[in-house]
Amino acid sequence: MKINNKKLNFILIAIGLIFMNCTENNQPQINDMPPEILIISPMQNQYITDWEKPVTLEANGTDDLEIKAMIIVVTNSNGDIIFEKTTDNTSSNKIAFTVSEKYIAQESGTYTVVYTAIDSNGNKTTSISRSFIYIVGF
């Protein structure tokens, strides 16, 4: 079987185009999906007494590309912010990040905690609120 020059050139061009389309895409990935949050602690309406232990405020944020930071905000029954902390993700795991803080209330009462996860593109997700009851001097 004899292949003429036109057919050979066509085959070589087709193979070259196939390989050009298989090169690595150096376009940056677009992170348009907001992160997800899984609340670990406290349990909804959990009772905590100060002689037992501080309440653990803990949540896990995940993202398809990178979790940048997690924010914890605790409010009292009047809605006043009494604790707020932002923690940057400096771990080697960029797609999942767990934030954990110990908190001791100064007064008995019902408190609410909300977690916010922020990804590398600025997308934010705020969790549903969790209430806990702290009893001081029990």
Coordinates of C-alpha atoms in Angstrom, one line a residue:
M1 CA 0.0 0.0 0.0
K2 CA 1.4 3.3 -1.0
I3 CA 0.6 6.6 0.8
N4 CA 0.9 9.7 -1.3
N5 CA 2.4 12.9 0.2
K6 CA -1.0 14.6 0.5
K7 CA -2.4 11.8 2.6
L8 CA 0.8 11.6 4.7
N9 CA 0.7 15.4 5.4
F10 CA -2.9 15.2 6.3
I11 CA -2.3 12.4 8.8
L12 CA 0.7 14.2 10.4
I13 CA -1.3 17.4 10.7
A14 CA -4.3 15.5 12.3
I15 CA -2.0 13.8 14.8
G16 CA -0.3 17.1 15.6
L17 CA -3.7 18.8 16.3
I18 CA -4.7 15.9 18.5
F19 CA -1.6 16.3 20.6
M20 CA -2.0 20.1 20.8
N21 CA -5.4 19.6 22.3
C22 CA -4.1 17.2 24.9
T23 CA -1.7 19.7 26.4
E24 CA -2.1 20.8 30.0
N25 CA -4.6 23.6 30.6
N26 CA -2.8 26.3 32.5
Q27 CA -6.0 28.3 33.0
P28 CA -6.6 28.9 36.7
Q29 CA -9.5 27.0 38.2
I30 CA -12.5 29.1 39.0
N31 CA -13.8 28.6 42.5
D32 CA -17.4 29.6 42.2
M33 CA -18.9 27.0 44.6
P34 CA -19.3 28.1 48.2
P35 CA -17.7 26.0 50.9
E36 CA -19.6 23.5 53.1
I37 CA -19.8 23.4 56.9
L38 CA -20.3 20.5 59.2
I39 CA -20.9 21.5 62.8
I40 CA -19.1 19.1 65.2
S41 CA -19.8 20.9 68.6
P42 CA -21.8 21.9 70.5
M43 CA -24.9 19.8 70.2
Q44 CA -28.1 21.8 69.8
N45 CA -29.4 23.0 73.2
Q46 CA -26.5 21.3 75.0
Y47 CA -26.2 22.1 78.7
I48 CA -22.7 23.0 80.0
T49 CA -21.7 23.8 83.5
D50 CA -18.5 25.7 84.3
W51 CA -17.3 23.1 86.7
E52 CA -17.5 20.4 84.0
K53 CA -15.5 21.9 81.2
P54 CA -15.5 24.7 78.7
V55 CA -17.8 24.2 75.7
T56 CA -15.9 23.2 72.6
L57 CA -16.8 25.2 69.5
E58 CA -15.8 23.1 66.6
A59 CA -16.8 22.9 62.9
N60 CA -15.3 21.5 59.7
G61 CA -15.2 23.5 56.4
T62 CA -14.6 21.9 53.0
D63 CA -14.3 23.3 49.6
D64 CA -13.6 22.0 46.1
L65 CA -10.4 24.0 45.8
E66 CA -9.3 25.7 49.1
I67 CA -10.6 26.8 52.4
K68 CA -9.0 30.1 53.3
A69 CA -10.4 30.7 56.8
M70 CA -13.1 29.8 59.4
I71 CA -14.9 32.3 61.7
I72 CA -16.6 31.5 65.0
V73 CA -19.1 34.0 66.4
V74 CA -20.9 33.5 69.8
T75 CA -23.8 35.7 70.8
N76 CA -25.7 36.0 74.0
S77 CA -29.5 36.0 74.3
N78 CA -29.6 39.7 73.6
G79 CA -27.8 39.2 70.3
D80 CA -24.6 40.8 71.5
I81 CA -21.4 39.3 70.1
I82 CA -19.4 38.1 73.1
F83 CA -16.8 36.0 71.3
E84 CA -15.5 36.2 67.7
K85 CA -12.4 34.6 66.2
T86 CA -11.1 34.2 62.6
T87 CA -8.7 31.4 62.0
D88 CA -6.7 31.2 58.8
N89 CA -6.1 27.8 57.2
T90 CA -2.3 27.3 57.4
S91 CA -2.4 23.5 57.2
S92 CA -1.2 21.5 54.3
N93 CA -4.8 20.3 53.7
K94 CA -6.3 23.1 51.6
I95 CA -9.7 21.5 50.8
A96 CA -10.7 20.7 54.4
F97 CA -10.1 22.7 57.6
T98 CA -11.4 22.1 61.2
V99 CA -11.6 25.0 63.6
S100 CA -11.8 24.3 67.3
E101 CA -11.9 26.7 70.3
K102 CA -12.7 26.3 74.0
Y103 CA -15.1 28.8 75.4
I104 CA -16.1 29.5 79.0
A105 CA -19.1 31.9 79.5
Q106 CA -18.9 34.5 82.3
E107 CA -22.7 34.3 83.0
S108 CA -25.4 31.7 82.9
G109 CA -27.6 31.9 79.9
T110 CA -28.4 30.7 76.4
Y111 CA -25.8 31.3 73.8
T112 CA -25.7 30.9 70.1
V113 CA -22.7 30.0 67.9
V114 CA -22.5 30.5 64.1
Y115 CA -19.6 29.3 61.9
T116 CA -18.6 30.9 58.6
A117 CA -16.3 29.3 56.0
I118 CA -14.5 31.4 53.4
D119 CA -12.8 29.9 50.4
S120 CA -9.9 31.2 48.4
N121 CA -12.2 33.1 46.0
G122 CA -14.1 34.9 48.7
N123 CA -17.1 32.6 48.6
K124 CA -18.7 32.4 52.0
T125 CA -21.1 29.9 53.8
T126 CA -22.6 30.6 57.2
S127 CA -23.9 27.7 59.2
I128 CA -27.2 27.5 60.8
S129 CA -27.0 28.7 64.4
R130 CA -26.5 26.3 67.3
S131 CA -27.7 27.2 70.8
F132 CA -26.2 26.0 74.0
I133 CA -27.1 26.7 77.6
Y134 CA -24.2 27.6 79.9
I135 CA -24.7 27.4 83.7
V136 CA -22.1 29.3 85.8
G137 CA -21.6 28.4 89.5
F138 CA -23.5 25.2 89.5

